[in-house]
Tab-separated table of C-alpha atoms in Angstrom:
chain	number	residue	atom	x	y	z
A	261	MET	CA	95.358	-167.531	187.073
A	262	THR	CA	98.415	-166.089	188.778
A	263	SER	CA	98.387	-162.434	189.731
A	264	ALA	CA	102.169	-162.172	189.425
A	265	SER	CA	102.076	-162.678	185.661
A	266	ALA	CA	100.474	-159.296	185.057
A	267	ALA	CA	102.965	-157.337	187.123
A	268	GLU	CA	106.270	-158.799	186.002
A	269	ASN	CA	108.414	-157.068	183.446
A	270	CYS	CA	108.777	-158.510	179.963
A	271	LEU	CA	112.243	-158.492	178.463
A	272	GLY	CA	112.493	-157.869	174.731
A	273	TRP	CA	114.568	-156.367	171.972
A	274	ALA	CA	113.228	-153.204	170.375
A	275	ALA	CA	113.986	-150.645	167.697
A	276	ARG	CA	113.874	-147.059	168.969
A	277	ASP	CA	113.972	-145.211	165.649
A	278	PRO	CA	113.916	-145.789	161.844
A	279	SER	CA	117.517	-147.054	161.883
A	280	GLY	CA	115.826	-150.300	162.905
A	281	PHE	CA	118.686	-151.145	165.263
A	282	LEU	CA	117.489	-153.522	167.964
A	283	SER	CA	118.672	-153.508	171.573
A	284	PRO	CA	117.399	-154.793	174.952
A	285	TYR	CA	114.175	-153.256	176.223
A	286	LYS	CA	112.013	-153.908	179.290
A	287	PHE	CA	108.260	-153.361	179.267
A	288	SER	CA	105.022	-154.610	180.805
A	289	ARG	CA	102.464	-156.831	179.150
A	290	ARG	CA	98.768	-156.434	179.883
A	291	ALA	CA	97.220	-158.572	182.598
A	292	VAL	CA	95.952	-162.027	181.692
A	293	GLY	CA	92.227	-161.662	181.018
A	294	SER	CA	89.610	-164.359	181.388
A	295	ASP	CA	89.948	-165.423	177.723
A	296	ASP	CA	93.724	-165.002	177.469
A	297	VAL	CA	96.689	-167.314	177.198
A	298	LEU	CA	100.137	-166.356	178.500
A	299	LEU	CA	102.947	-168.191	176.777
A	300	ASP	CA	106.640	-168.165	177.469
A	301	ILE	CA	108.236	-167.650	174.075
A	302	ALA	CA	110.694	-170.359	173.027
A	303	PHE	CA	111.316	-169.364	169.398
A	304	CYS	CA	110.420	-166.524	167.043
A	305	GLY	CA	110.927	-166.568	163.284
A	306	ILE	CA	112.374	-163.564	161.483
A	307	CYS	CA	110.162	-162.193	158.706
A	308	PHE	CA	110.837	-159.398	156.202
A	309	ALA	CA	107.971	-157.550	157.905
A	310	ASP	CA	110.320	-157.111	160.867
A	311	ILE	CA	112.568	-155.009	158.627
A	312	VAL	CA	109.682	-153.051	157.101
A	313	TRP	CA	108.261	-152.036	160.484
A	314	THR	CA	111.449	-151.498	162.502
A	315	ARG	CA	112.748	-149.206	159.748
A	316	ASN	CA	109.410	-147.373	159.345
A	317	LYS	CA	109.117	-148.224	155.649
A	318	LEU	CA	105.337	-147.712	155.785
A	319	GLY	CA	105.557	-144.455	157.715
A	320	HIS	CA	103.474	-145.357	160.788
A	321	SER	CA	105.800	-147.344	163.075
A	322	LYS	CA	105.342	-146.617	166.770
A	323	TYR	CA	108.573	-146.739	168.764
A	324	PRO	CA	109.894	-148.465	170.792
A	325	LEU	CA	108.907	-151.305	168.453
A	326	VAL	CA	109.345	-154.968	169.378
A	327	PRO	CA	109.023	-157.023	166.149
A	328	GLY	CA	108.305	-160.713	165.586
A	329	HIS	CA	105.100	-162.472	164.498
A	330	GLU	CA	106.178	-166.093	164.067
A	331	ILE	CA	105.916	-167.024	167.732
A	332	VAL	CA	105.957	-170.408	169.457
A	333	GLY	CA	106.207	-171.244	173.104
A	334	THR	CA	104.761	-173.009	176.127
A	335	VAL	CA	101.637	-171.974	178.015
A	336	ARG	CA	102.442	-170.687	181.506
A	337	ASP	CA	99.034	-169.299	182.451
A	338	VAL	CA	95.438	-169.255	181.195
A	339	GLY	CA	92.358	-167.163	181.976
A	340	THR	CA	89.323	-168.616	183.719
A	341	ASN	CA	87.293	-168.948	180.501
A	342	VAL	CA	90.024	-170.537	178.365
A	343	LYS	CA	88.805	-173.890	177.042
A	344	HIS	CA	91.297	-175.009	174.401
A	345	PHE	CA	94.644	-174.637	176.137
A	346	LYS	CA	96.195	-175.577	179.457
A	347	VAL	CA	99.483	-174.891	181.210
A	348	GLY	CA	102.327	-176.745	179.471
A	349	ASP	CA	100.757	-176.842	175.992
A	350	HIS	CA	102.843	-175.906	172.963
A	351	VAL	CA	101.215	-172.914	171.295
A	352	GLY	CA	101.866	-170.633	168.330
A	353	VAL	CA	100.881	-167.019	167.620
A	354	GLY	CA	100.947	-165.544	164.132
A	355	THR	CA	100.612	-162.167	162.461
A	356	TYR	CA	97.550	-160.887	164.358
A	357	VAL	CA	96.270	-161.080	167.922
A	358	ASN	CA	92.759	-159.667	167.691
A	359	SER	CA	89.855	-158.759	165.402
A	360	CYS	CA	86.271	-157.572	165.824
A	361	ARG	CA	84.886	-161.167	165.990
A	362	GLU	CA	81.561	-159.908	164.616
A	363	CYS	CA	81.955	-159.233	160.875
A	364	GLU	CA	81.329	-161.710	158.062
A	365	TYR	CA	85.041	-162.471	157.731
A	366	CYS	CA	85.585	-163.113	161.423
A	367	ASN	CA	82.472	-165.294	161.468
A	368	ASP	CA	83.923	-167.261	158.548
A	369	GLY	CA	87.267	-167.856	160.257
A	370	LEU	CA	89.014	-165.299	158.040
A	371	GLU	CA	89.961	-162.932	160.854
A	372	VAL	CA	92.970	-161.564	159.008
A	373	HIS	CA	90.466	-159.863	156.676
A	374	CYS	CA	88.368	-158.425	159.541
A	375	SER	CA	86.188	-155.544	158.312
A	376	LYS	CA	87.448	-153.319	161.123
A	377	GLY	CA	91.047	-154.423	160.599
A	378	ALA	CA	92.883	-157.209	162.369
A	379	VAL	CA	95.133	-156.119	165.246
A	380	TYR	CA	98.696	-156.964	164.283
A	381	THR	CA	100.940	-158.825	166.695
A	382	PHE	CA	103.287	-155.857	166.850
A	383	ASP	CA	102.713	-152.134	166.238
A	384	GLY	CA	98.944	-152.585	166.502
A	385	ILE	CA	96.594	-151.176	169.138
A	386	ASP	CA	95.628	-153.778	171.733
A	387	VAL	CA	92.312	-154.069	173.609
A	388	ASP	CA	93.672	-151.994	176.494
A	389	GLY	CA	94.832	-149.203	174.172
A	390	THR	CA	98.514	-150.080	174.404
A	391	VAL	CA	100.723	-150.772	171.386
A	392	THR	CA	101.183	-154.484	170.694
A	393	LYS	CA	104.716	-155.831	170.974
A	394	GLY	CA	105.911	-158.933	169.183
A	395	GLY	CA	107.863	-162.096	169.699
A	396	TYR	CA	111.382	-160.768	170.159
A	397	SER	CA	110.455	-160.963	173.845
A	398	SER	CA	110.257	-163.333	176.777
A	399	TYR	CA	106.498	-163.859	176.902
A	400	ILE	CA	103.234	-162.688	175.363
A	401	VAL	CA	99.543	-162.497	176.373
A	402	VAL	CA	97.016	-163.311	173.627
A	403	HIS	CA	93.274	-164.079	173.445
A	404	GLU	CA	92.939	-167.842	172.967
A	405	ARG	CA	91.145	-167.439	169.621
A	406	TYR	CA	94.412	-166.251	168.078
A	407	CYS	CA	96.556	-169.024	169.558
A	408	PHE	CA	97.236	-172.285	167.748
A	409	ARG	CA	98.066	-175.721	169.006
A	410	ILE	CA	101.454	-176.990	167.889
A	411	PRO	CA	101.145	-180.773	167.432
A	412	GLU	CA	103.100	-182.649	170.103
A	413	ASN	CA	105.370	-184.423	167.638
A	414	TYR	CA	106.361	-181.223	165.825
A	415	PRO	CA	109.610	-179.427	166.791
A	416	LEU	CA	108.913	-175.960	168.158
A	417	ALA	CA	111.725	-174.206	166.287
A	418	SER	CA	110.424	-175.557	162.977
A	419	ALA	CA	106.880	-174.452	163.766
A	420	ALA	CA	107.799	-170.763	164.051
A	421	PRO	CA	108.113	-169.947	160.299
A	422	LEU	CA	104.824	-171.706	159.605
A	423	LEU	CA	102.903	-168.973	161.477
A	424	CYS	CA	103.592	-166.455	158.681
A	425	ALA	CA	105.665	-167.837	155.814
A	426	GLY	CA	103.947	-171.219	155.897
A	427	VAL	CA	100.344	-170.083	156.040
A	428	THR	CA	101.008	-167.318	153.493
A	429	VAL	CA	101.620	-169.920	150.788
A	430	TYR	CA	99.345	-172.656	152.156
A	431	THR	CA	96.210	-170.480	152.248
A	432	PRO	CA	96.039	-169.540	148.533
A	433	MET	CA	97.106	-173.035	147.500
A	434	MET	CA	94.114	-174.495	149.316
A	435	ARG	CA	91.728	-171.707	148.309
A	436	HIS	CA	92.510	-172.166	144.612
A	437	ASN	CA	92.609	-175.967	144.668
A	438	MET	CA	96.357	-176.275	144.213
A	439	ASN	CA	96.244	-179.594	146.060
A	440	GLN	CA	95.258	-181.799	143.143
A	441	PRO	CA	97.827	-184.575	142.565
A	442	GLY	CA	99.299	-184.602	139.088
A	443	LYS	CA	98.723	-180.898	138.393
A	444	SER	CA	101.661	-178.589	137.688
A	445	LEU	CA	102.866	-175.762	139.932
A	446	GLY	CA	105.429	-173.054	139.211
A	447	VAL	CA	107.057	-171.369	142.217
A	448	ILE	CA	108.592	-167.958	141.478
A	449	GLY	CA	111.353	-167.080	143.935
A	450	LEU	CA	113.072	-169.437	146.358
A	451	GLY	CA	113.268	-167.751	149.744
A	452	GLY	CA	111.435	-168.240	153.022
A	453	LEU	CA	108.012	-168.425	151.343
A	454	GLY	CA	109.101	-170.071	148.099
A	455	HIS	CA	110.849	-173.038	149.682
A	456	LEU	CA	107.711	-173.806	151.695
A	457	ALA	CA	105.555	-173.522	148.567
A	458	VAL	CA	107.787	-176.211	147.033
A	459	LYS	CA	107.398	-178.453	150.083
A	460	PHE	CA	103.612	-178.023	150.133
A	461	GLY	CA	103.418	-178.606	146.384
A	462	LYS	CA	105.282	-181.889	146.677
A	463	ALA	CA	103.141	-182.969	149.646
A	464	PHE	CA	100.037	-182.272	147.539
A	465	GLY	CA	101.418	-184.477	144.754
A	466	LEU	CA	102.055	-181.656	142.272
A	467	ASN	CA	104.764	-181.477	139.641
A	468	VAL	CA	106.792	-178.515	140.934
A	469	THR	CA	109.056	-176.201	138.931
A	470	VAL	CA	111.126	-173.485	140.623
A	471	PHE	CA	111.770	-170.210	138.786
A	472	SER	CA	114.728	-168.182	140.008
A	473	THR	CA	117.135	-165.584	138.678
A	474	SER	CA	119.953	-167.385	140.475
A	475	ILE	CA	121.401	-170.571	138.971
A	476	SER	CA	123.158	-171.144	142.305
A	477	LYS	CA	119.830	-172.251	143.807
A	478	ARG	CA	119.376	-175.086	141.311
A	479	GLU	CA	121.042	-177.834	143.347
A	480	GLU	CA	119.144	-177.111	146.547
A	481	ALA	CA	115.838	-176.689	144.742
A	482	LEU	CA	116.139	-180.114	143.164
A	483	LYS	CA	118.061	-182.136	145.778
A	484	LEU	CA	117.178	-180.576	149.143
A	485	LEU	CA	113.630	-179.392	148.484
A	486	GLY	CA	112.606	-182.030	145.964
A	487	ALA	CA	111.462	-179.795	143.114
A	488	ASP	CA	110.961	-181.607	139.796
A	489	ASN	CA	112.443	-178.877	137.617
A	490	PHE	CA	114.449	-175.667	137.879
A	491	VAL	CA	114.314	-172.772	135.439
A	492	VAL	CA	116.500	-169.680	135.260
A	493	SER	CA	113.774	-167.112	134.671
A	494	SER	CA	116.041	-164.791	132.670
A	495	ASP	CA	116.690	-167.527	130.096
A	496	GLU	CA	114.126	-166.803	127.352
A	497	GLN	CA	114.591	-170.177	125.673
A	498	GLN	CA	113.921	-172.092	128.884
A	499	MET	CA	110.842	-169.958	129.530
A	500	MET	CA	109.411	-170.255	126.021
A	501	ALA	CA	109.846	-174.022	126.068
A	502	LEU	CA	107.349	-174.203	128.946
A	503	GLY	CA	104.535	-172.219	127.297
A	504	LYS	CA	101.005	-173.135	128.421
A	505	SER	CA	102.208	-175.931	130.687
A	506	PHE	CA	101.259	-174.837	134.223
A	507	ASP	CA	97.957	-175.154	136.054
A	508	PHE	CA	99.127	-172.867	138.850
A	509	MET	CA	101.906	-170.433	139.645
A	510	ILE	CA	102.695	-168.682	142.910
A	511	ASN	CA	104.878	-165.581	142.985
A	512	THR	CA	106.659	-165.348	146.334
A	513	ALA	CA	109.133	-162.687	145.181
A	514	SER	CA	108.750	-159.020	146.081
A	515	GLY	CA	111.040	-157.713	143.356
A	516	ASP	CA	109.588	-156.139	140.213
A	517	ILE	CA	109.328	-158.791	137.525
A	518	PRO	CA	107.701	-158.851	134.082
A	519	PHE	CA	104.413	-160.714	134.402
A	520	ASP	CA	103.720	-161.413	130.735
A	521	PRO	CA	106.345	-164.178	130.462
A	522	TYR	CA	104.756	-165.985	133.412
A	523	LEU	CA	101.198	-165.535	132.156
A	524	SER	CA	102.305	-167.185	128.908
A	525	LEU	CA	103.322	-170.264	130.916
A	526	LEU	CA	99.816	-170.806	132.310
A	527	LYS	CA	97.389	-173.223	130.746
A	528	THR	CA	93.910	-172.024	129.840
A	529	ALA	CA	92.129	-171.044	133.088
A	530	GLY	CA	95.462	-171.113	134.911
A	531	ILE	CA	95.954	-169.141	138.119
A	532	LEU	CA	98.859	-166.929	139.174
A	533	VAL	CA	98.841	-166.126	142.897
A	534	LEU	CA	100.673	-163.079	144.202
A	535	VAL	CA	101.893	-163.271	147.812
A	536	GLY	CA	104.934	-161.006	147.465
A	537	PHE	CA	104.812	-157.212	147.330
A	538	PRO	CA	106.358	-155.826	144.117
A	539	THR	CA	106.009	-152.071	143.671
A	540	GLU	CA	103.821	-152.585	140.608
A	541	VAL	CA	102.253	-155.317	138.498
A	542	LYS	CA	102.288	-154.822	134.733
A	543	PHE	CA	100.931	-157.172	132.116
A	544	THR	CA	99.256	-157.091	128.715
A	545	PRO	CA	95.487	-157.571	129.208
A	546	GLY	CA	95.317	-159.913	126.223
A	547	ASN	CA	97.588	-162.382	128.011
A	548	LEU	CA	95.022	-162.588	130.778
A	549	VAL	CA	91.787	-162.389	128.797
A	550	LEU	CA	92.539	-164.715	125.886
A	551	GLY	CA	93.507	-167.631	128.087
A	552	MET	CA	90.784	-167.087	130.685
A	553	LYS	CA	93.575	-166.746	133.234
A	554	SER	CA	93.525	-165.210	136.705
A	555	ILE	CA	95.903	-163.161	138.819
A	556	VAL	CA	94.895	-163.245	142.481
A	557	GLY	CA	96.380	-161.931	145.717
A	558	SER	CA	96.595	-163.422	149.184
A	559	VAL	CA	97.978	-162.689	152.665
A	560	THR	CA	98.534	-165.091	155.571
A	561	GLY	CA	95.320	-166.834	156.605
A	562	GLY	CA	92.433	-167.123	159.019
A	563	THR	CA	92.471	-169.066	162.269
A	564	LYS	CA	90.936	-172.211	160.733
A	565	GLN	CA	93.550	-172.270	157.967
A	566	ILE	CA	96.473	-171.752	160.334
A	567	GLN	CA	95.520	-174.672	162.575
A	568	GLU	CA	94.774	-176.857	159.562
A	569	MET	CA	98.184	-176.011	158.080
A	570	LEU	CA	100.040	-176.819	161.316
A	571	ASP	CA	98.302	-180.189	161.535
A	572	PHE	CA	99.028	-180.869	157.849
A	573	CYS	CA	102.741	-180.153	158.337
A	574	ALA	CA	102.904	-182.485	161.330
A	575	SER	CA	101.049	-185.268	159.508
A	576	ASN	CA	103.180	-184.948	156.371
A	577	LYS	CA	106.522	-184.245	158.075
A	578	ILE	CA	106.941	-180.868	156.371
A	579	TYR	CA	109.697	-178.885	158.065
A	580	PRO	CA	111.002	-175.457	157.031
A	581	GLU	CA	114.732	-175.159	156.429
A	582	ILE	CA	115.890	-172.967	159.301
A	583	GLU	CA	118.976	-171.329	160.785
A	584	ILE	CA	118.624	-170.918	164.544
A	585	VAL	CA	120.289	-167.816	166.006
A	586	PRO	CA	120.440	-166.132	169.441
A	587	ILE	CA	118.602	-162.848	170.029
A	588	GLN	CA	121.992	-161.103	170.205
A	589	TYR	CA	122.425	-161.908	166.490
A	590	ALA	CA	119.107	-160.312	165.473
A	591	ASN	CA	120.598	-157.194	163.861
A	592	GLU	CA	123.040	-159.253	161.787
A	593	ALA	CA	120.264	-161.659	160.820
A	594	LEU	CA	118.093	-158.795	159.553
A	595	GLU	CA	121.001	-157.457	157.473
A	596	ARG	CA	121.590	-160.920	156.032
A	597	LEU	CA	117.879	-161.231	155.251
A	598	ILE	CA	118.057	-158.008	153.226
A	599	LYS	CA	120.952	-159.550	151.281
A	600	LYS	CA	118.979	-162.802	150.861
A	601	ASP	CA	121.751	-164.576	152.728
A	602	VAL	CA	119.653	-167.174	154.538
A	603	LYS	CA	118.538	-170.712	153.716
A	604	TYR	CA	115.692	-170.300	154.217
A	605	ARG	CA	114.374	-168.788	157.447
A	606	PHE	CA	116.049	-167.404	160.554
A	607	VAL	CA	114.558	-168.487	163.855
A	608	ILE	CA	115.563	-166.787	167.096
A	609	ASP	CA	116.141	-169.093	170.082
A	610	VAL	CA	114.397	-166.704	172.466
A	611	GLY	CA	114.115	-169.162	175.357
A	612	LYS	CA	117.837	-169.838	175.629
A	613	SER	CA	119.318	-166.485	174.612
A	614	LEU	CA	116.997	-163.813	176.034
A	615	LYS	CA	117.904	-163.575	179.705
């Protein structure tokens, strides 16, 4: 373990106030502990969470705030007790960097649901009492438990969005058995999460239908992403024609939508998974009760699921659709993300542009 790694300055981009405007920022990372991995960051995906936190939408952002929790890079240093990684390995870090490691959820590999609260990759409180800072930076120090091996044959830039967007849709699909070939899946919303839900659905052998308010997404849904069907969700005739025809649906949209029309599309015992964050969920209880249907929620995933998902993507050649940008474009990228002007995930080339 090199002593220099603890002392050197880390270069990042940070927001200083709720305007969310990002600009260069130098800070120090904690020293590499015996169980830690230090990785030089090559790429970092841009998630809507970056907007929520940099602009203090939840009211508890701690400035200066360095966002980014879809992190991939190369190991530069490891602690003396680290067993699973060595210098030169390709490694990813997702939405959290610590947990209590003692509760029932941690013991079950579901650390994101830690009873004492998982420590988020940015704007959380680290083991040394400092505020965690994310992947819009040159390097990061993380306990090896919360690092994930990126398969050698998988491109690093493509791996970044998998650490949040990918696992957010993969986890509930696996948990609720949405990997049964021949079953039908409806994907509501076609953004960063939705397009990966389509790719996973097709890899699982499902019949996949995309629901969107925008007819302009039809061509890409069918041709680029391989969906079997595309429905304009505001078209009542199209919706009614599909009544009771889906085994599963996954809502990746965060806008407020009427849920009754989608519940009517589920077969008996069908499942609607919510991974987006609308301001409210309204539905008629009878539409849930009479068909023995379920609405369930899900966020990211535990460490076992994340590694499993990365390996699955490598084995099945599942690659997110990405637009690679330099760190200097981060503010514009966040504005475009708000306008939904991205197909389908921005990834910052940290290694080449952050100097």
